[in-house]
Every structure is written in structure tokens, then in C-alpha cells.
């Protein structure tokens, strides 16, 4: 996995401790968005291809399978965040060898975690699908998709880990290329396998596997082949590093498991309104990352910038980074919201939706911007906590939004106003937890600054 050679000139120093914080935020977020948006767009196309087969049951099945698969993906995302947080902080402090060693150990642990989760989920796919509302007509197709796609989570763990290393050192372009590679593979293979070879759902699942293998290869080429920022893993070092890595990773993984729980609950609520609503919700689920993928990229961009400046003791730049990221969040959501409002009718026609499914998609286009602005603020807060040593705060906020901020409000909204009410109910929790999350992020920077000052005074020589 790693490169035994010491890092040469390609091993990047801390890049984010100087220069405009707004520029760093925009560049990292923009390059991250390109890669993420590419993969989300082709995922949406994949669902579109399935929808074009003319069977709403298959569309719903892929939607349910995606929700189950997100649990495994969330583990990988949590480990990727841990890699980025630890490597960026070590680089900010000038400890390049420590960064290389932590990267190697974290990647090994990420693959092990992905293997364990996959092994635990595969035998229980049918009950898991039924738990989130999949009916007897959708379970077989969803289960087939997952049996093919889920084991590739191990390759995805490697790819996302390498991407975390690349973004931690500030190589936004190569970090973007990891996801672009997967998107390119999906764009080519999906129509070929689904339509050309008549493989349907199985073809979509096979494409997922090949795309994740491409993730891993391109990530390895950048993080190891170019930058040599991953040492050769050694068992003794992995065991020694497991403690500090897991102290960041476990709460981060816990944080990232909250959104799938909220999505599963919402899917369960939507399932009560019939297959058409489930199909509409599946389209909304795939449209969300395409429309608001920039917010995911923005939160990923903030982490390495905060981590390097924390390592360098630049608390003023940390506050500036949060302010700039909140500004970019508002501007981005305003532009996307306008685009959704204008695209309501074309999107409905594109996916061939009518009735309850069309109504749900139209409502999302009307209300989604408000909901996701506050989600974006919460993402920024969570990125701060995960990279600044307070991952349990991120866990508490995310689980608070997934439970108190989603379940009672979605249930009540569904009772009062049907599927649209359920979707609107989730916005209430987003608003509350988003504002609190960003406020606590600024407070966290202040806590670290005071702690750093106290440590400096304690270490100063006395007269």
C-alpha cells in the first residue's frame, strides 16, 4: 500500500497557513465539487436509466439499496475524515514522517473496518430492507444489487482514504481526480451494461464495483506514486497508532451514520404512501447530492485548512476560514435554489414522474434550498469539530438532527400534510441544528486558542 522511501520534493509542506483563506476555501471546495458532482451526476443518470426501464418497482428497489449502502459508505467517509484530520495537523506542525505513518495506519484500519461492516451486513440484507419499508416486490432486486455492490466497499475505503491524504496536503486537483475517475467509469459502463447487455439492476451494481476499483487506483497513484505521503504499513505501528486514529475515527463514523438513519426513517415514512411516492423519494435522494454536492465538498475543504492552521497556531485564520465558508454556503445555496425552481417541470418530465411522485419532486424544488442552507451550516460545524479534536460534539449534533430534528417532525408533517409534510418536517431540525452547529464551531476555536495560550504561559520561563 505505502512507499518505503522517505518523502522527497513531492511531499508537500503545509499550504494553508499563508495566503487568502477565502481563496483556499473556494479552490478546495470548487475542485472537490467537480469530483463529487461528477460522481453524483452519473449516479443520478444511473437511476434515470433504471427508471427508463419502465418499472417503478426497480426504481424503488435501487432507492432502497442506496439507503442501505449508505451505511457502509458512511464508515468510509468517517475514516477518510480521520485521515485528513490527523495528516493535516501533522503537516501543519511540520511532522512529515509522522503524517506518512499515520496515513498508512489509518488506511489499513479503514479497509479492516469496511470488511467488517460488509461481512456483518450481507447476511441480513433482506431484513434490513424490510425494516426501512421495502415491500416484497422490491426486496429481491435491491438484495441482488447489494450482493454485487456492497463488497466493493473495501476498494472504496482505500480510494477515499487516499483522497483524504491528497486533500490534507492541499493537492486539490489529484483529490478531485479520484472521484472523477469513478464518475468516468460509471458514465461509460452504466448504459452499456444496463441497456447494451440487458443486465438492468445487475449492470448498475457491476458498474459500482468497477468505479470503486478506479477510485482506489487513482488515489494510490496520487498519494503514493506522486507525493509519497503514505509509508509502508507495519503491524506494530498500526497497532500503536490505532488509539489516536480511532479516537478521531469512531466518533466521526458515528457522526456519519446519523444521516443514513434519518434517510432510512424518512424512507419508511414515505413507504406508507405507496410505491409511486417511494419512487419519487428515490429521485429526490439522488437529486440532493447533485444539487447540493457543493456543500459536501465545502465541508471537506474546510477540514484540512482548519487542521493545518491549528497545527501552526493560527487561530485568526481559523475564524476567517469559518466566516468565508459560511459566506460561500449562502451564495452557493441561493444559486442552486433558483436553478431548482426553474427546473421543476423539466425534471419531472425527465424522470417520467406523475401523481404523488411528481408532487413530491416539485415540493423538493420549492423547499429544498431552505432546508439545505441550514444543513450546510451544520456540515461546516461538524467539519470543524472532527478536525479540531471535538468529534463527539459533531456526533451529538448529527444524531440530534437525525432523531429529534427529523423523526417527530417528519412523522407529524406526514400526518398533517402527506409526503410533502414529511419532507418539510425535516427542515425544522435542519434550521435549529445548523445555527447551533456553526455557533459552536466558532466557540471551539476560542476554546483552543485559550488552551494554547494557557499552555504557552505554563511553559514560559519564570523570572
Coordinates of C-alpha atoms in Angstrom, one line a residue:
X1 CA 0.0 0.0 0.0
X2 CA 2.7 2.5 1.0
X3 CA 6.0 3.7 -0.3
X4 CA 9.0 2.8 1.9
X5 CA 11.1 5.7 0.6
X6 CA 11.3 8.9 2.6
X7 CA 9.4 11.8 1.0
X8 CA 11.2 13.9 -1.5
X9 CA 10.4 17.2 -3.0
X10 CA 6.9 16.0 -3.9
X11 CA 6.0 15.7 -0.2
X12 CA 4.0 18.9 0.2
X13 CA 4.5 21.2 3.2
X14 CA 1.6 22.9 4.9
X15 CA 0.0 25.1 2.2
X16 CA -2.9 26.6 4.1
X17 CA -1.1 28.6 6.8
X18 CA -0.4 31.5 4.4
X19 CA -2.4 33.3 1.7
X20 CA -6.1 34.2 1.4
X21 CA -8.4 31.9 3.4
X22 CA -11.2 32.7 1.1
X23 CA -9.2 31.6 -1.9
X24 CA -8.2 28.4 -0.1
X25 CA -11.8 27.7 0.7
X26 CA -13.0 28.4 -2.8
X27 CA -10.3 26.4 -4.6
X28 CA -10.6 23.4 -2.3
X29 CA -14.4 23.4 -2.4
X30 CA -14.5 24.0 -6.2
X31 CA -12.2 21.2 -7.0
X32 CA -13.9 18.9 -4.5
X33 CA -17.3 19.9 -6.1
X34 CA -16.2 18.9 -9.6
X35 CA -15.2 15.4 -8.5
X36 CA -18.3 14.9 -6.2
X37 CA -20.7 16.4 -8.7
X38 CA -19.4 14.2 -11.4
X39 CA -20.0 11.1 -9.4
X40 CA -23.4 12.3 -8.2
X41 CA -24.5 13.2 -11.7
X42 CA -23.7 9.8 -13.1
X43 CA -25.4 8.2 -10.1
X44 CA -28.4 10.2 -11.0
X45 CA -28.1 9.1 -14.6
X46 CA -27.9 5.5 -13.4
X47 CA -31.2 5.9 -11.6
X48 CA -32.6 7.6 -14.7
X49 CA -31.5 4.6 -16.8
X50 CA -33.3 2.2 -14.4
X51 CA -36.4 4.5 -14.4
X52 CA -36.3 4.3 -18.3
X53 CA -36.8 0.5 -18.0
X54 CA -40.4 1.4 -17.2
X55 CA -40.8 -0.5 -13.9
X56 CA -41.3 1.7 -10.8
X57 CA -40.5 -1.3 -8.6
X58 CA -37.0 -1.4 -9.9
X59 CA -36.6 2.4 -9.4
X60 CA -37.8 2.0 -5.8
X61 CA -35.5 -1.1 -5.3
X62 CA -32.4 0.9 -6.3
X63 CA -33.5 3.7 -4.0
X64 CA -33.8 1.3 -1.0
X65 CA -30.5 -0.4 -1.9
X66 CA -28.8 3.0 -2.0
X67 CA -30.0 3.8 1.5
X68 CA -28.7 0.5 2.9
X69 CA -25.4 1.0 1.1
X70 CA -25.0 4.5 2.5
X71 CA -24.4 2.9 5.9
X72 CA -21.2 1.2 4.6
X73 CA -20.2 4.4 2.7
X74 CA -20.6 6.4 5.9
X75 CA -18.0 4.3 7.6
X76 CA -15.6 5.0 4.8
X77 CA -16.3 8.7 4.9
X78 CA -15.7 8.7 8.7
X79 CA -12.3 7.1 8.2
X80 CA -11.5 9.5 5.4
X81 CA -12.2 12.5 7.6
X82 CA -10.0 10.9 10.3
X83 CA -7.1 10.5 7.8
X84 CA -7.4 14.1 6.7
X85 CA -7.6 15.5 10.2
X86 CA -4.6 13.7 11.5
X87 CA -2.4 14.1 8.4
X88 CA -3.2 17.8 8.0
X89 CA -2.5 18.6 11.6
X90 CA 0.9 16.7 11.5
X91 CA 1.8 18.6 8.3
X92 CA 0.8 21.9 9.9
X93 CA 3.2 21.2 12.8
X94 CA 6.0 20.2 10.3
X95 CA 6.0 16.5 11.2
X96 CA 6.0 15.0 7.7
X97 CA 7.2 11.5 8.7
X98 CA 4.5 11.3 11.4
X99 CA 2.0 12.3 8.7
X100 CA 3.1 9.5 6.4
X101 CA 3.0 6.9 9.2
X102 CA -0.5 8.0 10.3
X103 CA -1.8 7.9 6.7
X104 CA -0.6 4.3 6.3
X105 CA -2.0 3.1 9.6
X106 CA -5.4 4.8 9.0
X107 CA -5.7 3.3 5.6
X108 CA -5.2 -0.2 7.0
X109 CA -7.8 0.4 9.7
X110 CA -10.2 1.8 7.1
X111 CA -10.0 -1.3 5.0
X112 CA -10.5 -3.6 8.0
X113 CA -13.5 -1.5 9.1
X114 CA -15.0 -1.8 5.6
X115 CA -14.5 -5.5 5.6
X116 CA -16.1 -6.0 9.0
X117 CA -19.2 -3.9 8.1
X118 CA -19.7 -5.6 4.8
X119 CA -19.4 -9.0 6.4
X120 CA -21.9 -8.1 9.1
X121 CA -24.5 -6.6 6.6
X122 CA -24.5 -9.2 3.8
X123 CA -26.4 -12.0 5.7
X124 CA -29.1 -9.5 6.9
X125 CA -29.9 -7.6 3.7
X126 CA -33.5 -8.8 3.4
X127 CA -34.5 -7.8 7.0
X128 CA -32.6 -4.5 6.7
X129 CA -34.5 -3.7 3.5
X130 CA -37.8 -4.6 5.1
X131 CA -37.0 -2.5 8.1
X132 CA -36.8 0.7 6.0
X133 CA -40.0 0.0 4.2
X134 CA -39.1 -2.1 1.2
X135 CA -42.0 -4.3 0.2
X136 CA -41.9 -7.9 -1.0
X137 CA -41.9 -6.8 -4.7
X138 CA -38.8 -4.6 -4.2
X139 CA -36.6 -6.7 -1.8
X140 CA -35.3 -9.2 -4.4
X141 CA -34.0 -6.6 -6.8
X142 CA -32.5 -4.5 -4.0
X143 CA -30.9 -7.5 -2.4
X144 CA -29.3 -8.6 -5.8
X145 CA -27.9 -5.1 -6.3
X146 CA -26.3 -5.1 -2.8
X147 CA -24.8 -8.5 -3.0
X148 CA -22.9 -7.4 -6.0
X149 CA -22.0 -3.8 -5.0
X150 CA -21.5 -3.9 -1.2
X151 CA -18.2 -5.9 -1.1
X152 CA -16.6 -3.2 -3.2
X153 CA -16.8 -1.0 -0.1
X154 CA -13.2 -2.2 0.7
X155 CA -11.9 -0.7 -2.6
X156 CA -13.9 2.5 -1.8
X157 CA -12.3 2.7 1.7
X158 CA -8.9 2.7 0.1
X159 CA -9.9 5.3 -2.6
X160 CA -11.5 7.6 -0.1
X161 CA -8.5 7.2 2.3
X162 CA -6.1 8.2 -0.4
X163 CA -8.3 11.1 -1.4
X164 CA -8.2 12.3 2.3
X165 CA -4.4 12.2 2.2
X166 CA -4.3 14.2 -1.0
X167 CA -6.7 16.9 0.3
X168 CA -4.8 17.0 3.6
X169 CA -1.7 18.0 1.8
X170 CA -3.5 20.5 -0.4
X171 CA -3.4 18.7 -3.7
X172 CA -7.0 19.5 -4.6
X173 CA -6.6 18.6 -8.2
X174 CA -5.5 15.0 -7.6
X175 CA -8.0 14.6 -4.8
X176 CA -10.6 15.6 -7.4
X177 CA -9.3 13.1 -9.9
X178 CA -10.1 10.2 -7.6
X179 CA -13.8 10.9 -7.8
X180 CA -13.6 11.9 -11.4
X181 CA -12.2 8.5 -12.3
X182 CA -15.1 6.8 -10.7
X183 CA -17.5 9.1 -12.5
X184 CA -15.9 8.5 -15.9
X185 CA -16.2 4.7 -15.4
X186 CA -19.8 5.0 -14.4
X187 CA -20.7 7.2 -17.3
X188 CA -19.3 4.7 -19.8
X189 CA -20.3 1.4 -18.2
X190 CA -23.8 2.2 -16.9
X191 CA -25.6 2.5 -20.3
X192 CA -23.5 -0.3 -21.8
X193 CA -24.4 -2.8 -19.1
X194 CA -27.9 -1.7 -18.3
X195 CA -29.2 -1.4 -21.9
X196 CA -26.5 -2.8 -24.2
X197 CA -26.1 -6.1 -22.3
X198 CA -29.6 -6.0 -20.9
X199 CA -28.3 -6.5 -17.3
X200 CA -30.7 -4.0 -15.7
X201 CA -30.1 -3.6 -11.9
X202 CA -27.2 -6.1 -12.0
X203 CA -25.5 -3.9 -14.6
X204 CA -25.8 -0.9 -12.4
X205 CA -24.3 -2.8 -9.5
X206 CA -21.4 -4.1 -11.5
X207 CA -20.6 -0.5 -12.6
X208 CA -20.4 0.5 -8.9
X209 CA -17.8 -2.2 -8.3
X210 CA -15.6 -1.1 -11.3
X211 CA -15.9 2.6 -10.4
X212 CA -14.7 1.9 -6.9
X213 CA -11.7 0.0 -8.1
X214 CA -10.9 3.0 -10.2
X215 CA -11.2 5.2 -7.1
X216 CA -8.6 3.1 -5.3
X217 CA -6.1 3.0 -8.2
X218 CA -6.2 6.8 -9.0
X219 CA -5.9 7.6 -5.3
X220 CA -2.9 5.3 -4.9
X221 CA -1.2 6.9 -7.9
X222 CA -1.5 10.4 -6.4
X223 CA -0.9 9.8 -2.7
X224 CA 1.8 7.2 -3.0
X225 CA 3.1 7.4 -6.6
X226 CA 3.4 11.2 -6.8
X227 CA 3.6 12.6 -3.2
X228 CA 4.9 9.5 -1.4
X229 CA 2.8 10.6 1.6
X230 CA 1.9 7.1 2.7
X231 CA 4.6 5.0 4.4
X232 CA 4.7 1.2 4.1
X233 CA 2.3 0.0 6.9
X234 CA 3.8 -2.1 9.7
X235 CA 1.7 -4.1 12.1
X236 CA 3.4 -2.7 15.2
X237 CA 2.9 0.9 14.0
X238 CA -0.7 0.2 13.0
X239 CA -1.5 -1.2 16.5
X240 CA 0.4 1.7 18.1
X241 CA -1.4 4.3 16.0
X242 CA -4.8 2.7 16.4
X243 CA -5.6 4.5 19.6
X244 CA -5.2 8.1 18.4
X245 CA -6.7 7.2 15.0
X246 CA -9.8 5.6 16.4
X247 CA -10.3 8.4 18.9
X248 CA -10.9 10.6 15.9
X249 CA -12.4 8.0 13.6
X250 CA -15.0 6.3 15.8
X251 CA -16.9 9.5 16.8
X252 CA -16.6 10.6 13.2
X253 CA -18.0 7.4 11.9
X254 CA -20.8 7.7 14.5
X255 CA -21.5 11.2 13.2
X256 CA -21.7 10.0 9.6
X257 CA -24.1 7.1 10.5
X258 CA -26.7 9.6 11.6
X259 CA -27.8 10.9 8.1
X260 CA -28.4 7.4 6.8
X261 CA -30.6 6.7 9.9
X262 CA -32.6 9.9 9.1
X263 CA -32.9 8.9 5.4
X264 CA -34.0 5.4 6.4
X265 CA -36.7 6.8 8.7
X266 CA -37.9 9.2 6.1
X267 CA -38.0 6.3 3.5
X268 CA -40.0 4.3 6.0
X269 CA -42.5 7.2 6.3
X270 CA -42.7 7.6 2.6
X271 CA -43.2 3.9 2.0
X272 CA -46.6 4.3 3.8
X273 CA -47.8 6.4 0.9
X274 CA -47.2 3.7 -1.8
X275 CA -44.7 2.7 -4.5
X276 CA -45.1 5.9 -6.5
X277 CA -44.1 8.1 -3.5
X278 CA -41.1 5.8 -2.8
X279 CA -40.0 6.2 -6.5
X280 CA -40.3 10.0 -6.2
X281 CA -38.3 9.9 -2.9
X282 CA -35.6 7.8 -4.6
X283 CA -35.3 10.5 -7.3
X284 CA -35.1 13.3 -4.6
X285 CA -32.4 11.2 -2.8
X286 CA -30.3 11.1 -5.9
X287 CA -31.0 14.7 -6.9
X288 CA -29.9 16.1 -3.5
X289 CA -26.2 15.3 -3.9
X290 CA -26.3 16.6 -7.4
X291 CA -27.9 19.9 -6.4
X292 CA -26.1 20.3 -3.1
X293 CA -23.0 18.3 -3.6
X294 CA -21.0 21.5 -3.3
X295 CA -21.9 21.7 0.4
X296 CA -20.4 18.2 1.0
X297 CA -17.3 19.4 -0.8
X298 CA -17.2 22.7 1.1
X299 CA -17.2 20.9 4.5
X300 CA -14.5 18.6 3.2
X301 CA -12.5 21.7 2.1
X302 CA -12.7 23.4 5.5
X303 CA -11.2 20.4 7.4
X304 CA -7.7 20.4 6.1
X305 CA -7.5 24.2 6.2
X306 CA -8.5 24.3 9.8
X307 CA -6.3 21.4 10.7
X308 CA -3.1 22.9 9.2
X309 CA -3.8 26.3 10.8
X310 CA -4.5 24.7 14.2
X311 CA -1.2 22.8 13.9
X312 CA 0.5 26.2 13.1
X313 CA -1.3 28.0 15.9
X314 CA -3.1 30.4 13.5
X315 CA -6.5 30.9 15.3
X316 CA -7.2 34.1 13.5
X317 CA -7.0 32.2 10.2
X318 CA -9.3 29.5 11.6
X319 CA -12.0 32.1 12.3
X320 CA -11.6 33.6 8.9
X321 CA -12.0 30.2 7.3
X322 CA -15.3 29.6 9.1
X323 CA -16.6 33.0 8.1
X324 CA -15.6 32.6 4.5
X325 CA -17.1 29.1 4.3
X326 CA -20.4 30.3 5.7
X327 CA -20.5 33.1 3.1
X328 CA -19.8 30.6 0.3
X329 CA -22.5 28.3 1.6
X330 CA -25.1 31.1 1.4
X331 CA -24.1 32.1 -2.1
X332 CA -24.0 28.5 -3.4
X333 CA -27.4 27.6 -2.0
X334 CA -29.0 30.7 -3.4
X335 CA -27.8 29.8 -6.9
X336 CA -28.9 26.2 -6.7
X337 CA -32.3 27.0 -5.2
X338 CA -33.0 29.3 -8.1
X339 CA -32.0 26.6 -10.6
X340 CA -34.3 24.1 -8.9
X341 CA -37.2 26.4 -9.0
X342 CA -36.7 26.9 -12.7
X343 CA -36.2 23.2 -13.4
X344 CA -39.2 21.7 -11.6
X345 CA -41.2 20.8 -14.8
X346 CA -38.2 19.6 -16.9
X347 CA -37.0 17.3 -14.0
X348 CA -40.5 15.8 -13.6
X349 CA -40.7 15.1 -17.3
X350 CA -37.1 13.7 -17.5
X351 CA -37.8 11.0 -14.9
X352 CA -41.3 10.3 -16.2
X353 CA -42.9 11.0 -12.8
X354 CA -46.6 11.7 -12.3
X355 CA -49.1 11.8 -9.5
X356 CA -47.7 11.6 -6.0
X357 CA -44.1 11.2 -7.2
X358 CA -44.3 14.4 -9.3
X359 CA -45.8 16.3 -6.5
X360 CA -43.0 15.3 -4.1
X361 CA -40.3 16.3 -6.5
X362 CA -41.9 19.6 -7.2
X363 CA -42.2 20.3 -3.5
X364 CA -38.5 19.5 -3.0
X365 CA -37.6 22.0 -5.7
X366 CA -39.6 24.7 -3.8
X367 CA -38.4 24.0 -0.3
X368 CA -35.0 22.2 -0.7
X369 CA -32.9 25.4 -0.7
X370 CA -34.0 26.5 2.7
X371 CA -33.5 23.0 4.2
X372 CA -30.1 22.6 2.7
X373 CA -28.7 26.0 3.6
X374 CA -29.0 25.0 7.3
X375 CA -27.7 21.6 6.6
X376 CA -24.7 23.3 5.0
X377 CA -24.1 25.3 8.2
X378 CA -24.2 22.1 10.2
X379 CA -21.7 20.4 7.8
X380 CA -19.3 23.3 8.5
X381 CA -19.7 22.9 12.2
X382 CA -19.2 19.2 12.1
X383 CA -16.1 19.5 9.9
X384 CA -14.7 21.9 12.5
X385 CA -15.4 19.5 15.4
X386 CA -14.0 16.5 13.6
X387 CA -10.7 18.2 12.7
X388 CA -10.2 20.1 15.9
X389 CA -10.4 17.4 18.4
X390 CA -14.1 17.6 19.4
X391 CA -15.7 14.8 17.3
X392 CA -18.2 13.9 20.0
X393 CA -19.8 17.3 19.5
X394 CA -20.3 16.5 15.8
X395 CA -21.8 13.2 16.8
X396 CA -24.2 14.8 19.2
X397 CA -25.4 17.4 16.7
X398 CA -25.8 15.0 13.8
X399 CA -27.6 12.4 15.9
X400 CA -29.7 15.2 17.4
X401 CA -30.8 16.3 13.9
X402 CA -31.3 12.7 12.8
X403 CA -33.6 11.9 15.7
X404 CA -35.1 14.9 17.5
X405 CA -34.8 17.1 14.4
X406 CA -36.1 14.5 11.9
X407 CA -38.3 11.7 13.3
X408 CA -41.0 13.5 15.3
X409 CA -41.2 16.4 12.8
X410 CA -41.3 14.1 9.7
X411 CA -43.9 11.9 11.3
X412 CA -46.1 14.9 12.3
X413 CA -45.6 16.5 8.9
X414 CA -46.6 13.3 7.1
X415 CA -49.7 13.0 9.4
X416 CA -50.7 16.6 8.6
X417 CA -49.7 17.1 5.0
X418 CA -48.7 13.8 3.5
X419 CA -45.2 13.2 1.9
X420 CA -44.6 16.9 1.3
X421 CA -45.3 17.5 5.0
X422 CA -42.8 14.8 6.0
X423 CA -40.1 16.5 3.8
X424 CA -40.9 19.9 5.3
X425 CA -40.7 18.5 8.8
X426 CA -37.1 17.6 8.3
X427 CA -36.3 21.3 7.5
X428 CA -37.3 22.3 11.1
X429 CA -34.5 20.2 12.6
X430 CA -32.1 21.4 9.9
X431 CA -32.6 25.1 10.8
X432 CA -32.2 24.6 14.6
X433 CA -29.1 22.3 14.4
X434 CA -27.5 24.2 11.6
X435 CA -27.4 27.5 13.5
X436 CA -26.3 25.9 16.7
X437 CA -23.5 23.9 14.9
X438 CA -21.9 26.9 13.3
X439 CA -22.1 29.0 16.6
X440 CA -20.4 26.1 18.5
X441 CA -17.7 25.9 15.8
X442 CA -16.6 29.5 16.4
X443 CA -16.7 28.8 20.2
X444 CA -14.5 25.8 19.7
X445 CA -11.8 27.9 18.0
X446 CA -11.9 30.2 21.0
X447 CA -11.6 27.3 23.4
X448 CA -8.5 26.0 21.6
X449 CA -6.9 29.5 21.5
X450 CA -7.4 29.9 25.2
X451 CA -6.0 26.5 25.8
X452 CA -3.0 27.2 23.6
X453 CA -2.4 30.5 25.5
X454 CA -2.6 28.7 28.9
X455 CA -0.1 26.1 27.7
X456 CA 2.3 28.8 26.4
X457 CA 2.2 30.6 29.8
X458 CA 2.8 27.4 31.7
X459 CA 5.9 26.6 29.6
X460 CA 7.4 30.1 29.7
X461 CA 10.4 30.5 31.9
X462 CA 9.8 32.4 35.1
X463 CA 11.9 35.4 36.1

